[in-house]
């Protein structure tokens, strides 16, 4: 999906908005005064193994613990291991760690999880997939394999092979550092802020980047991005109303065109979206009216889930429908909207109580943890 990306700064936060068909579909907010550790690789030390939760707590920075899920319980306390931070911590959860290292390039992802070749699901052509697999198989070793990204389909063999060697060299260097360095040391930094603000998009996946940050504009131009520098003060805010849409994405109540509204509650455990008829005026057929509101709510809920970066377990309490056919239709339509998301999301089921269960992959904290609404005033 080609993206137009808007990047600006509000106080000490860098804000990026991903536009599709002139509508904001995702936000990224980065506090320039805080360190982002997701993707970083450390030499950690096991503090204790907790068998009843199949995991261990690992000190990866001095005084900073993370949780490491374990397939087996072979690790021992005080053992030194290389770990990568996979998810941010929250008020109630430690950062999630993994011993499976991933190094991301333009065309490939090196992974120590499987000594095999994986290919992006977005590459559909069978012959092309087979050609890519045959090209990449000689690069696999006992220690690591590769996932070919969508961009590999349009790259030359030489470019892909060159990047594979660069990633392999970087991996070997990380392993080497882990053998002689002392614990709690950073072995490899995370993806930089630029990559995060660009939603991981490469120049050929981006229609245009519009920013009022001059240093960033120059940097992106050198990397081959199509950049428009908005030099006039306040131009981006006037044209794209970033503050307005951020406030909306941080508010609990979202009105729909029909007069109905969504009420969104976010906790550490899950997100709950309640669908209400509100000011909606129905016709004589109550079932048709409810069906119409629920379908409208499904579209808006999918939009809000992506905007707010809701993840994990999400529950939507739609207006009760008696027809099983209507429920199945709603579930199918919801999945169609979720398929447009940049992250893996699934409409799992509608329970006997009429609650729709949704799961969505977590990569960063939800928007309300990335930025405080008070800074928008």
CSV table of C-alpha atoms in Angstrom, one decimal:
chain,number,residue,atom,x,y,z
A,1,UNK,CA,0.0,0.0,0.0
A,2,UNK,CA,1.5,3.3,-1.1
A,3,UNK,CA,1.6,5.8,1.7
A,4,UNK,CA,1.6,9.5,2.1
A,5,UNK,CA,3.2,10.4,5.5
A,6,UNK,CA,3.0,13.6,7.4
A,7,UNK,CA,5.7,14.3,10.1
A,8,UNK,CA,5.7,17.2,12.5
A,9,UNK,CA,6.7,18.0,16.0
A,10,UNK,CA,4.5,19.0,19.0
A,11,UNK,CA,6.5,20.0,22.0
A,12,UNK,CA,8.9,17.2,22.7
A,13,UNK,CA,7.0,14.6,20.6
A,14,UNK,CA,7.7,13.7,16.9
A,15,UNK,CA,4.3,12.9,15.3
A,16,UNK,CA,3.8,11.0,12.1
A,17,UNK,CA,0.5,10.3,10.4
A,18,UNK,CA,0.0,7.8,7.6
A,19,UNK,CA,-2.6,9.0,5.1
A,20,UNK,CA,-4.5,6.7,2.7
A,21,UNK,CA,-7.0,8.3,0.3
A,22,UNK,CA,-6.4,11.6,2.1
A,23,UNK,CA,-7.5,10.1,5.5
A,24,UNK,CA,-5.3,9.5,8.5
A,25,UNK,CA,-5.2,5.7,9.2
A,26,UNK,CA,-2.3,5.5,11.6
A,27,UNK,CA,-0.3,7.6,14.0
A,28,UNK,CA,3.2,7.1,15.4
A,29,UNK,CA,4.3,9.3,18.4
A,30,UNK,CA,7.9,9.3,19.6
A,31,UNK,CA,9.0,11.2,22.7
A,32,UNK,CA,12.4,12.7,21.8
A,33,UNK,CA,13.4,12.7,25.5
A,34,UNK,CA,12.7,9.0,26.0
A,35,UNK,CA,14.7,6.0,24.8
A,36,UNK,CA,13.1,3.4,22.5
A,37,UNK,CA,14.5,0.0,23.2
A,38,UNK,CA,12.2,-2.2,21.0
A,39,UNK,CA,14.5,-4.1,18.6
A,40,UNK,CA,17.6,-3.5,20.6
A,41,UNK,CA,19.9,-6.5,21.5
A,42,UNK,CA,21.5,-6.9,24.9
A,43,UNK,CA,23.7,-9.2,26.8
A,44,UNK,CA,21.5,-10.0,29.7
A,45,UNK,CA,21.7,-12.1,32.9
A,46,UNK,CA,18.9,-14.4,34.1
A,47,UNK,CA,17.7,-13.3,37.5
A,48,UNK,CA,15.2,-16.1,38.1
A,49,UNK,CA,13.3,-18.8,36.2
A,50,UNK,CA,9.6,-19.1,37.0
A,51,UNK,CA,8.4,-22.5,36.0
A,52,UNK,CA,4.6,-22.0,36.5
A,53,UNK,CA,4.5,-19.3,33.9
A,54,UNK,CA,7.1,-20.9,31.6
A,55,UNK,CA,9.4,-18.0,31.6
A,56,UNK,CA,12.3,-16.2,33.2
A,57,UNK,CA,13.1,-12.6,34.3
A,58,UNK,CA,16.2,-11.3,32.6
A,59,UNK,CA,18.1,-8.2,33.6
A,60,UNK,CA,19.1,-6.7,30.3
A,61,UNK,CA,20.1,-3.2,31.4
A,62,UNK,CA,21.4,-2.5,34.9
A,63,UNK,CA,18.3,-2.5,37.1
A,64,UNK,CA,15.9,-3.2,34.2
A,65,UNK,CA,14.1,-6.5,34.0
A,66,UNK,CA,12.4,-8.1,31.0
A,67,UNK,CA,10.2,-11.2,30.7
A,68,UNK,CA,11.5,-14.0,28.5
A,69,UNK,CA,9.0,-16.8,27.6
A,70,UNK,CA,10.7,-20.1,27.4
A,71,UNK,CA,10.0,-23.2,25.3
A,72,UNK,CA,12.0,-25.2,27.8
A,73,UNK,CA,13.2,-24.4,31.2
A,74,UNK,CA,16.9,-25.2,30.6
A,75,UNK,CA,18.1,-21.7,31.6
A,76,UNK,CA,19.6,-21.2,35.1
A,77,UNK,CA,19.8,-18.1,37.3
A,78,UNK,CA,22.9,-16.0,36.7
A,79,UNK,CA,23.3,-17.4,33.2
A,80,UNK,CA,24.4,-14.8,30.6
A,81,UNK,CA,22.3,-14.8,27.4
A,82,UNK,CA,21.8,-12.6,24.3
A,83,UNK,CA,18.2,-11.2,24.2
A,84,UNK,CA,16.3,-8.9,21.9
A,85,UNK,CA,13.5,-6.6,23.1
A,86,UNK,CA,10.3,-7.4,21.2
A,87,UNK,CA,7.7,-5.3,22.9
A,88,UNK,CA,7.6,-2.2,25.1
A,89,UNK,CA,6.9,-2.6,28.8
A,90,UNK,CA,3.9,-0.9,30.4
A,91,UNK,CA,2.9,0.1,33.9
A,92,UNK,CA,2.0,-3.5,34.8
A,93,UNK,CA,4.1,-5.6,32.4
A,94,UNK,CA,7.9,-5.9,31.8
A,95,UNK,CA,9.3,-5.5,28.3
A,96,UNK,CA,9.0,-8.7,26.3
A,97,UNK,CA,12.3,-10.4,25.4
A,98,UNK,CA,13.3,-13.1,23.0
A,99,UNK,CA,16.4,-15.2,22.4
A,100,UNK,CA,15.4,-15.4,18.7
A,101,UNK,CA,17.3,-12.5,17.1
A,102,UNK,CA,15.8,-10.6,14.1
A,103,UNK,CA,17.8,-8.2,12.0
A,104,UNK,CA,15.8,-6.3,9.4
A,105,UNK,CA,17.1,-5.0,6.1
A,106,UNK,CA,15.6,-3.5,3.0
A,107,UNK,CA,14.9,-6.8,1.3
A,108,UNK,CA,15.5,-9.4,4.0
A,109,UNK,CA,15.0,-10.2,7.7
A,110,UNK,CA,17.6,-12.5,9.2
A,111,UNK,CA,16.1,-14.6,11.9
A,112,UNK,CA,17.8,-17.0,14.3
A,113,UNK,CA,14.5,-18.6,15.1
A,114,UNK,CA,14.4,-20.9,12.1
A,115,UNK,CA,17.3,-22.0,9.8
A,116,UNK,CA,15.0,-21.8,6.8
A,117,UNK,CA,13.6,-19.5,4.1
A,118,UNK,CA,10.3,-17.6,4.5
A,119,UNK,CA,8.7,-15.4,1.9
A,120,UNK,CA,6.3,-12.5,2.4
A,121,UNK,CA,2.7,-13.5,2.0
A,122,UNK,CA,2.2,-10.4,-0.1
A,123,UNK,CA,4.3,-12.0,-2.9
A,124,UNK,CA,1.5,-14.1,-4.5
A,125,UNK,CA,3.0,-15.4,-7.8
A,126,UNK,CA,4.1,-19.0,-7.3
A,127,UNK,CA,6.9,-18.9,-9.9
A,128,UNK,CA,8.3,-15.8,-8.3
A,129,UNK,CA,8.1,-17.3,-4.8
A,130,UNK,CA,10.0,-20.4,-6.0
A,131,UNK,CA,12.7,-18.3,-7.8
A,132,UNK,CA,13.2,-16.3,-4.6
A,133,UNK,CA,13.3,-19.4,-2.5
A,134,UNK,CA,16.0,-21.0,-4.7
A,135,UNK,CA,18.0,-17.9,-4.7
A,136,UNK,CA,18.0,-17.5,-0.9
A,137,UNK,CA,18.4,-21.1,0.2
A,138,UNK,CA,22.3,-21.1,-0.2
A,139,UNK,CA,22.4,-18.2,2.3
A,140,UNK,CA,20.9,-20.3,5.2
A,141,UNK,CA,23.2,-21.7,7.9
A,142,UNK,CA,22.6,-23.8,11.0
A,143,UNK,CA,22.4,-20.6,13.0
A,144,UNK,CA,20.0,-18.5,11.0
A,145,UNK,CA,17.6,-18.2,8.1
A,146,UNK,CA,16.0,-15.4,6.1
A,147,UNK,CA,12.6,-14.0,5.4
A,148,UNK,CA,12.3,-12.3,2.1
A,149,UNK,CA,10.3,-9.1,2.3
A,150,UNK,CA,8.0,-7.8,-0.4
A,151,UNK,CA,10.6,-5.5,-1.7
A,152,UNK,CA,12.9,-8.4,-2.6
A,153,UNK,CA,10.5,-9.3,-5.5
A,154,UNK,CA,11.7,-6.2,-7.4
A,155,UNK,CA,15.4,-6.3,-6.4
A,156,UNK,CA,18.3,-7.7,-8.3
A,157,UNK,CA,19.9,-11.0,-7.2
A,158,UNK,CA,23.1,-9.1,-6.4
A,159,UNK,CA,21.4,-6.6,-4.2
A,160,UNK,CA,19.6,-9.3,-2.2
A,161,UNK,CA,22.7,-11.4,-1.8
A,162,UNK,CA,24.8,-8.4,-0.8
A,163,UNK,CA,22.3,-7.5,1.9
A,164,UNK,CA,22.1,-11.1,3.1
A,165,UNK,CA,25.9,-11.1,3.6
A,166,UNK,CA,25.7,-7.7,5.5
A,167,UNK,CA,23.0,-9.0,7.8
A,168,UNK,CA,25.0,-12.3,8.4
A,169,UNK,CA,28.1,-10.3,9.2
A,170,UNK,CA,26.2,-8.2,11.7
A,171,UNK,CA,24.7,-11.3,13.3
A,172,UNK,CA,28.1,-12.9,13.7
A,173,UNK,CA,29.5,-9.7,15.2
A,174,UNK,CA,26.6,-9.6,17.8
A,175,UNK,CA,27.3,-13.2,18.8
A,176,UNK,CA,31.1,-12.4,19.0
A,177,UNK,CA,30.4,-9.4,21.3
A,178,UNK,CA,28.2,-11.6,23.5
A,179,UNK,CA,31.1,-14.0,24.2
A,180,UNK,CA,33.5,-11.4,25.7
A,181,UNK,CA,31.4,-8.5,26.9
A,182,UNK,CA,30.1,-8.0,30.4
A,183,UNK,CA,26.3,-8.3,31.1
A,184,UNK,CA,23.9,-5.4,30.6
A,185,UNK,CA,25.6,-4.1,27.6
A,186,UNK,CA,23.9,-3.0,24.4
A,187,UNK,CA,25.1,-5.1,21.5
A,188,UNK,CA,23.0,-3.6,18.7
A,189,UNK,CA,20.7,-0.6,18.7
A,190,UNK,CA,17.1,-0.7,17.7
A,191,UNK,CA,15.5,0.6,14.5
A,192,UNK,CA,16.0,4.4,14.5
A,193,UNK,CA,13.3,7.0,15.0
A,194,UNK,CA,13.2,7.8,11.3
A,195,UNK,CA,12.2,4.2,10.4
A,196,UNK,CA,9.5,4.3,13.1
A,197,UNK,CA,8.1,7.6,11.9
A,198,UNK,CA,8.0,6.2,8.4
A,199,UNK,CA,6.1,3.1,9.6
A,200,UNK,CA,9.0,1.0,8.2
A,201,UNK,CA,8.2,2.2,4.7
A,202,UNK,CA,10.9,2.3,2.0
A,203,UNK,CA,11.1,5.0,-0.6
A,204,UNK,CA,9.3,2.9,-3.3
A,205,UNK,CA,6.5,2.2,-0.8
A,206,UNK,CA,5.9,5.9,-0.1
A,207,UNK,CA,4.2,8.3,-2.3
A,208,UNK,CA,5.3,11.4,-0.5
A,209,UNK,CA,6.7,12.5,2.9
A,210,UNK,CA,5.6,16.0,4.0
A,211,UNK,CA,7.4,17.5,7.0
A,212,UNK,CA,8.2,20.8,8.6
A,213,UNK,CA,11.4,19.4,10.2
A,214,UNK,CA,14.3,20.6,8.0
A,215,UNK,CA,17.0,18.2,9.2
A,216,UNK,CA,14.7,15.3,8.8
A,217,UNK,CA,13.7,16.5,5.3
A,218,UNK,CA,17.3,16.6,4.2
A,219,UNK,CA,18.0,13.2,5.6
A,220,UNK,CA,15.1,11.6,3.8
A,221,UNK,CA,15.9,13.2,0.5
A,222,UNK,CA,19.4,11.7,0.6
A,223,UNK,CA,17.8,8.3,1.2
A,224,UNK,CA,15.6,8.6,-2.0
A,225,UNK,CA,12.3,9.6,-0.5
A,226,UNK,CA,10.0,12.1,-2.3
A,227,UNK,CA,9.9,14.9,0.3
A,228,UNK,CA,8.0,18.1,0.4
A,229,UNK,CA,9.4,20.5,3.1
A,230,UNK,CA,6.7,22.7,4.6
A,231,UNK,CA,8.7,25.7,5.6
A,232,UNK,CA,5.9,28.0,6.6
A,233,UNK,CA,5.1,27.9,10.3
A,234,UNK,CA,1.8,26.1,11.1
A,235,UNK,CA,1.3,24.9,7.5
A,236,UNK,CA,1.0,21.2,8.4
A,237,UNK,CA,-1.4,21.9,11.3
A,238,UNK,CA,-3.7,24.1,9.2
A,239,UNK,CA,-3.8,21.7,6.3
A,240,UNK,CA,-4.0,18.3,8.0
A,241,UNK,CA,-5.4,19.2,11.5
A,242,UNK,CA,-3.0,16.8,13.3
A,243,UNK,CA,-4.0,18.0,16.8
A,244,UNK,CA,-7.7,17.6,16.0
A,245,UNK,CA,-7.4,14.0,14.9
A,246,UNK,CA,-5.0,13.1,17.7
A,247,UNK,CA,-7.5,14.4,20.2
A,248,UNK,CA,-10.2,12.4,18.5
A,249,UNK,CA,-8.0,9.2,18.6
A,250,UNK,CA,-7.4,9.8,22.4
A,251,UNK,CA,-11.1,10.5,23.3
A,252,UNK,CA,-13.5,7.9,24.6
A,253,UNK,CA,-16.5,8.9,22.6
A,254,UNK,CA,-16.7,8.8,18.8
A,255,UNK,CA,-19.8,9.9,17.0
A,256,UNK,CA,-20.9,8.2,13.8
A,257,UNK,CA,-22.8,9.8,10.9
A,258,UNK,CA,-26.0,7.9,11.8
A,259,UNK,CA,-26.1,9.6,15.2
A,260,UNK,CA,-24.9,6.5,17.0
A,261,UNK,CA,-21.6,6.5,18.8
A,262,UNK,CA,-18.8,4.3,20.0
A,263,UNK,CA,-17.5,4.4,23.6
A,264,UNK,CA,-14.0,3.1,23.9
A,265,UNK,CA,-12.3,2.0,27.1
A,266,UNK,CA,-8.6,0.9,27.2
A,267,UNK,CA,-7.0,-0.9,30.0
A,268,UNK,CA,-3.7,-2.9,30.4
A,269,UNK,CA,-5.7,-6.2,29.9
A,270,UNK,CA,-7.9,-5.4,26.9
A,271,UNK,CA,-9.8,-2.8,25.0
A,272,UNK,CA,-13.6,-2.6,25.0
A,273,UNK,CA,-15.7,-0.8,22.4
A,274,UNK,CA,-19.4,-0.3,23.2
A,275,UNK,CA,-21.8,0.5,20.3
A,276,UNK,CA,-24.7,2.8,21.1
A,277,UNK,CA,-27.7,4.0,19.1
A,278,UNK,CA,-27.3,7.5,20.5
A,279,UNK,CA,-29.3,10.1,18.5
A,280,UNK,CA,-29.8,7.7,15.6
A,281,UNK,CA,-33.4,7.7,14.3
A,282,UNK,CA,-34.6,4.4,13.0
A,283,UNK,CA,-37.2,3.4,10.4
A,284,UNK,CA,-40.2,1.2,11.0
A,285,UNK,CA,-38.1,-2.0,10.7
A,286,UNK,CA,-36.1,-2.2,13.9
A,287,UNK,CA,-33.9,-5.1,12.7
A,288,UNK,CA,-32.8,-3.2,9.6
A,289,UNK,CA,-32.0,-0.2,11.7
A,290,UNK,CA,-29.9,-2.1,14.1
A,291,UNK,CA,-28.1,-3.9,11.2
A,292,UNK,CA,-27.3,-0.6,9.6
A,293,UNK,CA,-25.9,0.9,12.8
A,294,UNK,CA,-23.8,-2.2,13.5
A,295,UNK,CA,-22.3,-2.3,10.0
A,296,UNK,CA,-21.4,1.4,10.3
A,297,UNK,CA,-19.9,0.7,13.8
A,298,UNK,CA,-17.8,-2.1,12.4
A,299,UNK,CA,-16.2,0.2,9.9
A,300,UNK,CA,-15.5,2.9,12.5
A,301,UNK,CA,-14.3,0.4,15.1
A,302,UNK,CA,-11.7,-1.0,12.7
A,303,UNK,CA,-10.6,2.6,11.9
A,304,UNK,CA,-10.3,3.4,15.6
A,305,UNK,CA,-8.4,0.2,16.4
A,306,UNK,CA,-5.8,1.1,13.9
A,307,UNK,CA,-5.6,4.8,14.8
A,308,UNK,CA,-5.3,4.1,18.5
A,309,UNK,CA,-3.0,1.1,17.9
A,310,UNK,CA,-5.2,-1.1,20.1
A,311,UNK,CA,-3.8,-4.7,20.3
A,312,UNK,CA,-4.1,-8.0,22.1
A,313,UNK,CA,-7.7,-8.8,23.0
A,314,UNK,CA,-10.3,-6.3,21.8
A,315,UNK,CA,-14.0,-6.8,22.6
A,316,UNK,CA,-16.8,-5.0,20.8
A,317,UNK,CA,-20.3,-4.9,22.3
A,318,UNK,CA,-22.5,-4.4,19.2
A,319,UNK,CA,-26.3,-3.7,19.5
A,320,UNK,CA,-27.9,-7.1,20.0
A,321,UNK,CA,-29.1,-8.9,16.8
A,322,UNK,CA,-31.4,-11.9,16.8
A,323,UNK,CA,-30.6,-13.2,13.3
A,324,UNK,CA,-27.7,-15.6,13.1
A,325,UNK,CA,-27.3,-14.6,9.4
A,326,UNK,CA,-26.9,-10.9,10.5
A,327,UNK,CA,-24.2,-11.9,13.1
A,328,UNK,CA,-22.3,-14.0,10.5
A,329,UNK,CA,-22.5,-11.1,8.0
A,330,UNK,CA,-21.2,-8.6,10.7
A,331,UNK,CA,-18.3,-10.9,11.5
A,332,UNK,CA,-17.3,-11.3,7.9
A,333,UNK,CA,-17.6,-7.6,7.2
A,334,UNK,CA,-15.5,-6.8,10.3
A,335,UNK,CA,-12.8,-9.1,9.0
A,336,UNK,CA,-12.8,-7.4,5.6
A,337,UNK,CA,-12.1,-4.1,7.4
A,338,UNK,CA,-9.4,-5.6,9.6
A,339,UNK,CA,-7.7,-7.0,6.5
A,340,UNK,CA,-6.9,-3.4,5.5
A,341,UNK,CA,-4.8,-3.0,8.7
A,342,UNK,CA,-1.0,-2.9,8.5
A,343,UNK,CA,-0.8,-5.3,11.5
A,344,UNK,CA,-2.3,-8.8,11.7
A,345,UNK,CA,-5.8,-8.7,13.1
A,346,UNK,CA,-8.6,-11.2,13.3
A,347,UNK,CA,-12.3,-11.1,14.1
A,348,UNK,CA,-12.5,-14.4,16.0
A,349,UNK,CA,-16.1,-14.9,17.0
A,350,UNK,CA,-19.3,-13.5,18.4
A,351,UNK,CA,-20.1,-15.0,21.8
A,352,UNK,CA,-23.5,-16.0,23.0
A,353,UNK,CA,-23.7,-12.7,24.9
A,354,UNK,CA,-23.3,-10.9,21.5
A,355,UNK,CA,-19.7,-9.7,22.1
A,356,UNK,CA,-17.3,-9.8,19.2
A,357,UNK,CA,-13.8,-10.9,20.0
A,358,UNK,CA,-10.9,-9.5,18.1
A,359,UNK,CA,-7.2,-10.1,18.3
A,360,UNK,CA,-4.5,-7.8,16.9
A,361,UNK,CA,-0.7,-8.1,16.9
A,362,UNK,CA,1.1,-5.8,19.4
A,363,UNK,CA,4.3,-4.0,18.4
A,364,UNK,CA,4.2,-0.8,20.2
A,365,UNK,CA,2.2,0.6,23.1
A,366,UNK,CA,-1.3,2.0,22.3
A,367,UNK,CA,-1.5,5.6,21.3
A,368,UNK,CA,-2.7,6.8,24.7
A,369,UNK,CA,0.6,5.5,26.1
A,370,UNK,CA,2.7,7.1,23.4
A,371,UNK,CA,1.4,10.6,23.9
A,372,UNK,CA,-0.5,12.5,26.6
A,373,UNK,CA,-3.6,14.5,25.4
A,374,UNK,CA,-2.5,17.4,27.6
A,375,UNK,CA,0.4,18.3,25.3
A,376,UNK,CA,-2.1,19.0,22.5
A,377,UNK,CA,-3.5,22.1,24.3
